[in-house]
Coordinates of C-alpha atoms and ligand atoms in Angstrom, one line a residue:
X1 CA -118.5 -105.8 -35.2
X2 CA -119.3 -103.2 -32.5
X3 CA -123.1 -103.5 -33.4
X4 CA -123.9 -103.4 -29.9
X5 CA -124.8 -100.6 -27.5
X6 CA -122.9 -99.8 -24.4
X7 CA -125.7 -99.9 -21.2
X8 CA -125.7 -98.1 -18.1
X9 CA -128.3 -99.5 -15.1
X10 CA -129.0 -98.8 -11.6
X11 CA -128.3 -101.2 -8.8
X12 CA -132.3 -101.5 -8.6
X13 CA -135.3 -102.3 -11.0
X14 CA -136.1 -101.9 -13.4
X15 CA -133.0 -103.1 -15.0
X16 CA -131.6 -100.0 -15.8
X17 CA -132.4 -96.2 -15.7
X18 CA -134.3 -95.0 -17.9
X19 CA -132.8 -91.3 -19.4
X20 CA -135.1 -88.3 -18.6
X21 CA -135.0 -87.4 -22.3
X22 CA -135.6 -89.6 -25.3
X23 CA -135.2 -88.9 -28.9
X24 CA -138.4 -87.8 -29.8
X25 CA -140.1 -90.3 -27.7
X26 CA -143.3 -91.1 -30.2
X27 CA -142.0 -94.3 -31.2
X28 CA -140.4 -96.2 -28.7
X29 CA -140.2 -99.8 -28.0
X30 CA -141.6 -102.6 -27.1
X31 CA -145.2 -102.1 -27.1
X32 CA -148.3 -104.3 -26.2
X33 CA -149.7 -105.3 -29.9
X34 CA -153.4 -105.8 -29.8
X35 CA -154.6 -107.5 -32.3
X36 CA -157.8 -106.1 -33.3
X37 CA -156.1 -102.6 -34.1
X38 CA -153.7 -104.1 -36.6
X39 CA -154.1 -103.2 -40.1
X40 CA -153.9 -106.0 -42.5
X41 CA -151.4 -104.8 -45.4
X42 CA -151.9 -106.5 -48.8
X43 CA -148.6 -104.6 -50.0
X44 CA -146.5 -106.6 -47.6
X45 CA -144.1 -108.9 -49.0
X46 CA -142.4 -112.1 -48.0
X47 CA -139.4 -112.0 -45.9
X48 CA -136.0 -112.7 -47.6
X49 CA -133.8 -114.3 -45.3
X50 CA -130.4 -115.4 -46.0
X51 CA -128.2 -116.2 -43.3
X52 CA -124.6 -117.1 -44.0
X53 CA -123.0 -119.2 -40.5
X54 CA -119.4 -118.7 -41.7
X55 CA -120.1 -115.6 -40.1
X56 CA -120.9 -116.0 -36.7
X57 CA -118.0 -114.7 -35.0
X58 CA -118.4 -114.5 -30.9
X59 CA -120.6 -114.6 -28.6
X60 CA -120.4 -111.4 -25.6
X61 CA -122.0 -110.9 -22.3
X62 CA -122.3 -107.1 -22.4
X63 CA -124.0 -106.9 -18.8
X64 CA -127.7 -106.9 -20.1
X65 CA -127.6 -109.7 -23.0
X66 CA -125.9 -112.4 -24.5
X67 CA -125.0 -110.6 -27.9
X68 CA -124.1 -113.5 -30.5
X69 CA -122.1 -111.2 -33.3
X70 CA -121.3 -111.6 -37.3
X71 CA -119.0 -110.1 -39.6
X72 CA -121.3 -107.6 -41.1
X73 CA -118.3 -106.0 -43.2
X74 CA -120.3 -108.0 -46.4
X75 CA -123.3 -108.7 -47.7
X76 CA -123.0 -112.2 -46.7
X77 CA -125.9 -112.5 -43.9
X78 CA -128.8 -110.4 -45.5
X79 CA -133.0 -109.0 -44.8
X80 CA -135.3 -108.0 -47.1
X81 CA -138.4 -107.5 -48.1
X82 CA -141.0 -107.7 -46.2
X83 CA -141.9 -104.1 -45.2
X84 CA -138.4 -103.1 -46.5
X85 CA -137.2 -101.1 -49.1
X86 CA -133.4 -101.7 -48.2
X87 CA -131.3 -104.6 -47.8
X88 CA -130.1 -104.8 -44.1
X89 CA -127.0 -107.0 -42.5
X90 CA -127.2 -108.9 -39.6
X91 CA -124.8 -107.8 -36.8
X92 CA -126.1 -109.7 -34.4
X93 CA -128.5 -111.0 -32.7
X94 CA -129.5 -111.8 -28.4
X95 CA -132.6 -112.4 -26.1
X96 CA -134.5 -111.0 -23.4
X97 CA -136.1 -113.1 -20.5
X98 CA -137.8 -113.4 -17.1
X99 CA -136.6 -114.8 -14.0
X100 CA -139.1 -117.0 -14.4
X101 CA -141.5 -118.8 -17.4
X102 CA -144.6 -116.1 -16.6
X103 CA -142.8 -113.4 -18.3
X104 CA -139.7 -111.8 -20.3
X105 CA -140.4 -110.9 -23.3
X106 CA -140.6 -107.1 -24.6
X107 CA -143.0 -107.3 -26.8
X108 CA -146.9 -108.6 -26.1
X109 CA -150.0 -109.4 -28.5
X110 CA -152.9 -108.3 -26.5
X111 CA -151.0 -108.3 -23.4
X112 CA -149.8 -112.3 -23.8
X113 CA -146.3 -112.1 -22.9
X114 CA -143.9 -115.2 -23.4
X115 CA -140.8 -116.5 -21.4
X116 CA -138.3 -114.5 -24.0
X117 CA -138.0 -113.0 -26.9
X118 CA -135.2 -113.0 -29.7
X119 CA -134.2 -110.0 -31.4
X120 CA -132.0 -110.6 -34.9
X121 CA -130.7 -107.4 -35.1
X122 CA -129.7 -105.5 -38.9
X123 CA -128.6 -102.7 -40.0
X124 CA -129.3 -100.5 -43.4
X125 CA -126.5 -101.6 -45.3
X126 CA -127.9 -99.8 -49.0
X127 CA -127.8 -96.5 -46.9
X128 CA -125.1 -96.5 -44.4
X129 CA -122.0 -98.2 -44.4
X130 CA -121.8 -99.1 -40.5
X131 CA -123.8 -100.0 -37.9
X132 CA -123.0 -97.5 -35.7
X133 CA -123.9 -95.1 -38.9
X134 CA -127.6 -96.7 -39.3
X135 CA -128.0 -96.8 -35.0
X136 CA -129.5 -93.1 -35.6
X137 CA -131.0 -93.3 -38.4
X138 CA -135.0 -93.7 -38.6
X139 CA -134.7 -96.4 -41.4
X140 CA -131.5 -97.6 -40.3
X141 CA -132.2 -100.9 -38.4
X142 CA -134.6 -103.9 -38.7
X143 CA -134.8 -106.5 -35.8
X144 CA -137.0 -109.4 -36.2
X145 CA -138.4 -110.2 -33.3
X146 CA -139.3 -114.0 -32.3
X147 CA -141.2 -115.3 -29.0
X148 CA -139.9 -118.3 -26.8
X149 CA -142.4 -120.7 -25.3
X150 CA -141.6 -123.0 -22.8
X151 CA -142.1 -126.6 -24.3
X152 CA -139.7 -129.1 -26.1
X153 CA -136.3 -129.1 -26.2
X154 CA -134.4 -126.7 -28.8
X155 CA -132.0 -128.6 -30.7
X156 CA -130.5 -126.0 -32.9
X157 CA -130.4 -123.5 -29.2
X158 CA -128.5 -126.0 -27.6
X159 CA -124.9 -125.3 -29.0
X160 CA -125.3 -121.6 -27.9
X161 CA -126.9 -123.0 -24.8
X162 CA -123.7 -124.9 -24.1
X163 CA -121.3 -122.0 -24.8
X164 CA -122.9 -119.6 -22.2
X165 CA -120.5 -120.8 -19.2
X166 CA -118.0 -119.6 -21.1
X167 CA -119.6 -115.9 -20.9
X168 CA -121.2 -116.0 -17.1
X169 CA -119.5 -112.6 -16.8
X170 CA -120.0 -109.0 -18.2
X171 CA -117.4 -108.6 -20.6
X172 CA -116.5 -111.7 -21.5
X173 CA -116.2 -113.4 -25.3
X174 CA -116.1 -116.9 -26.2
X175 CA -115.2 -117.8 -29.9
X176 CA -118.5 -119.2 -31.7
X177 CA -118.8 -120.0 -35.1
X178 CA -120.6 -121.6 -38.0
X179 CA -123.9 -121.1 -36.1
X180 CA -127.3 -120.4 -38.5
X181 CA -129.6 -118.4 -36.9
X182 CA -132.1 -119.2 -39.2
X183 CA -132.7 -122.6 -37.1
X184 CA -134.0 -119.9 -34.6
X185 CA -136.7 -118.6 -37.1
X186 CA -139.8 -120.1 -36.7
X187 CA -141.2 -122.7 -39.5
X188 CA -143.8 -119.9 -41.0
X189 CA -142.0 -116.4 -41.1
X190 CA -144.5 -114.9 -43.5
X191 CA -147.2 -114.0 -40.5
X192 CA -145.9 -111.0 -38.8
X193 CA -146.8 -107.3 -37.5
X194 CA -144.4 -104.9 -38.2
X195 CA -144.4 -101.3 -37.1
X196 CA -141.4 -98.3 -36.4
X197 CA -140.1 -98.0 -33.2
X198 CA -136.7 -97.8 -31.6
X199 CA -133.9 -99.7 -29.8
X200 CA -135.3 -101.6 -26.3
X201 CA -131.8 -100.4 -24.9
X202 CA -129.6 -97.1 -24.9
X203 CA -129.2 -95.1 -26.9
X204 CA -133.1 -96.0 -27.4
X205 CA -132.4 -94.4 -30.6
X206 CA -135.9 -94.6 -32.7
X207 CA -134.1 -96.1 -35.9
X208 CA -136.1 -100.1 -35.6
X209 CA -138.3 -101.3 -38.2
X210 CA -139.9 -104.1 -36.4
X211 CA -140.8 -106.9 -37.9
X212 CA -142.8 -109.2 -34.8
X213 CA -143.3 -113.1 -35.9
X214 CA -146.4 -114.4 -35.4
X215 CA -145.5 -118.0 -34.8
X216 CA -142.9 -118.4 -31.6
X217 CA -140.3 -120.8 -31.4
X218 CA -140.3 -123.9 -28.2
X219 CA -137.5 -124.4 -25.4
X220 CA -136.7 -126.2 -22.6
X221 CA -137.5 -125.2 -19.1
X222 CA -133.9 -126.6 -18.8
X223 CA -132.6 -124.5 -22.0
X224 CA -133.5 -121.2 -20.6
X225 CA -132.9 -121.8 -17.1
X226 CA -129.1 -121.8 -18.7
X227 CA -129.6 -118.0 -19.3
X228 CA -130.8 -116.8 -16.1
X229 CA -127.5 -118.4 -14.8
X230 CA -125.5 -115.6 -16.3
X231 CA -124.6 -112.5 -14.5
X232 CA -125.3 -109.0 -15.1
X233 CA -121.7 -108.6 -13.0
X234 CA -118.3 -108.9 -14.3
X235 CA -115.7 -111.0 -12.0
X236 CA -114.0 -108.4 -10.7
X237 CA -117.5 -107.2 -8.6
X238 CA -118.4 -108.2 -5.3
X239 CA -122.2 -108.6 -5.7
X240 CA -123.1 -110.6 -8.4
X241 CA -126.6 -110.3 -9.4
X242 CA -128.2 -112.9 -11.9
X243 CA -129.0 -111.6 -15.4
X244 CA -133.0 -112.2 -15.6
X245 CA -136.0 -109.5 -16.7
X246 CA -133.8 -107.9 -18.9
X247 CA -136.6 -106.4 -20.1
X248 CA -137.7 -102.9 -21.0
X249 CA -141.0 -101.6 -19.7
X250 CA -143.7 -101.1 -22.6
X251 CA -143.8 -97.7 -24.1
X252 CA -147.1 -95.8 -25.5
X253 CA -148.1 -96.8 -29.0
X254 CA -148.8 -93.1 -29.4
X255 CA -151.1 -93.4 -32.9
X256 CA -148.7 -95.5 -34.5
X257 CA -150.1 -98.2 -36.8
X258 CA -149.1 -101.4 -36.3
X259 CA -149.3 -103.7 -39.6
X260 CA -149.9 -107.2 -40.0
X261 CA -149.0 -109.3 -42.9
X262 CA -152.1 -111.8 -42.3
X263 CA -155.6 -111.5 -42.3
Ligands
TH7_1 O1 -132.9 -104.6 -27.3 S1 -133.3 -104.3 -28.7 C1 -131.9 -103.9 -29.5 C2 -130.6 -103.9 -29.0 C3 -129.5 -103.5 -29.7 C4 -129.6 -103.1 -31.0 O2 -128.6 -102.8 -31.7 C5 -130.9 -103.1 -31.6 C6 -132.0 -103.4 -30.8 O3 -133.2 -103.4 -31.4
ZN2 ZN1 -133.4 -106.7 -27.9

């Protein structure tokens, strides 16, 4: 599936330049979430997650992430509910993180960054019957977004931790299947904030329901130090430069409401 955008970056930080003009521009991502100016939303339902793994595909190094992509062509690997009216696919999902454990993630609650951040990225597939479709659409993606914290070792991670040699280099793809991402979900997915905002990489295209877990997930000091040995570079290039703080800078909230499904 090509549910991943094509990036362009400079040689120096931040990690890539950002376009003069945005879409819009009122409800980009990430943000800083405080806390206290979250509005409790009775209305929110549980998550419906069902993940299918016969249909993990591959995993690519696209020069800013690790993308690890599904067949989205059926329903198989499904979102909802929650603050959604749709049912949405995943197409894949990937990480951001630091080049070291003080920061990497996008997203903050009252400025608390973590180590990384997952992104489980799906597209509107009641609407729109492609990814690239729902990309530009304001209700046309949801990403569930999950926080990494440096502590005990990730069993379910360490299959994809053990395939990323295989993808050191931009461009490159290593078969992976039968892989559940929901082993990546942390044990209580029904505490979350959840506001509208946009993709954390070109096209930046303000199409993203968010949906932030409260409760992170643990790593390894060793399990992540895996990712920050892949390379921004493909082989052919004679720098190579070490993919870490793939990371976009925080955007203005810009009196958008940010919802939380807890009290
Ligand atoms: O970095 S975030 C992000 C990246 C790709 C995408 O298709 C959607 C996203 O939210
Ligand atoms: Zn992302």
């Amino acid at each position: 599936s090509a549910c991943s955008s094509k990036l362009v970056f400079s040689q120096v930080h931040p990690m890539w330049q950002e376009p003069l003009s945005i879409p819009g521009g009122d409800r980009q991502s990430p943000i800083d979430i405080v806390v206290r100016k979250s509005m409790f939303d009775p209305q929110l339902r549980p998550l419906k997650v069902q993940y299918d793994p016969r249909t993990c595909q591959q995993i690519w190094n696209n020069g800013y992430s690790f993308l690890v992509e599904y067949d989205d062509t059926t329903d198989k690997s499904t979102l909802k509910g929650g603050p959604l009216e749709d049912q949405f696919r995943l197409c894949q999902f990937h990480f951001h993180w630091g080049e070291n454990n003080a920061w990497g993630s996008e997203h903050s609650i009252d400025r608390r960054l973590y180590a990384a951040e997952l992104h489980l990225v799906h597209w509107n597939s009641d609407k729109y019957s492609l990814f690239e479709e729902a990309v530009i659409e304001e209700n046309g993606l949801a990403v569930i977004a999950v926080f990494l914290k440096i502590g005990k070792r990730h069993e379910g991670l360490q299959k994809l931790v053990d395939a990323l040699p295989a993808v050191r280099h931009k461009d490159s793809v290593v078969e992976f299947t039968k892989f559940d991402p929901a082993c990546l979900l942390p044990e209580n997915i029904d505490d979350y904030w959840t506001y509208a905002g946009s993709l954390t990489t070109p096209p930046l295209t303000e199409a993203v329901t968010w949906i932030v877990m409260k409760q992170h997930i643990e790593v390894s000091h060793d399990q992540l130090a895996v990712f920050r040995s892949l390379l921004f570079t493909s082989a052919e290039e004679q720098v190579q430069r070490s993919m870490v703080n793939n990371f976009r800078v925080q955007q203005a909230v810009k009196g958008r409401t940010v919802r939380s499904s807890f009290t």
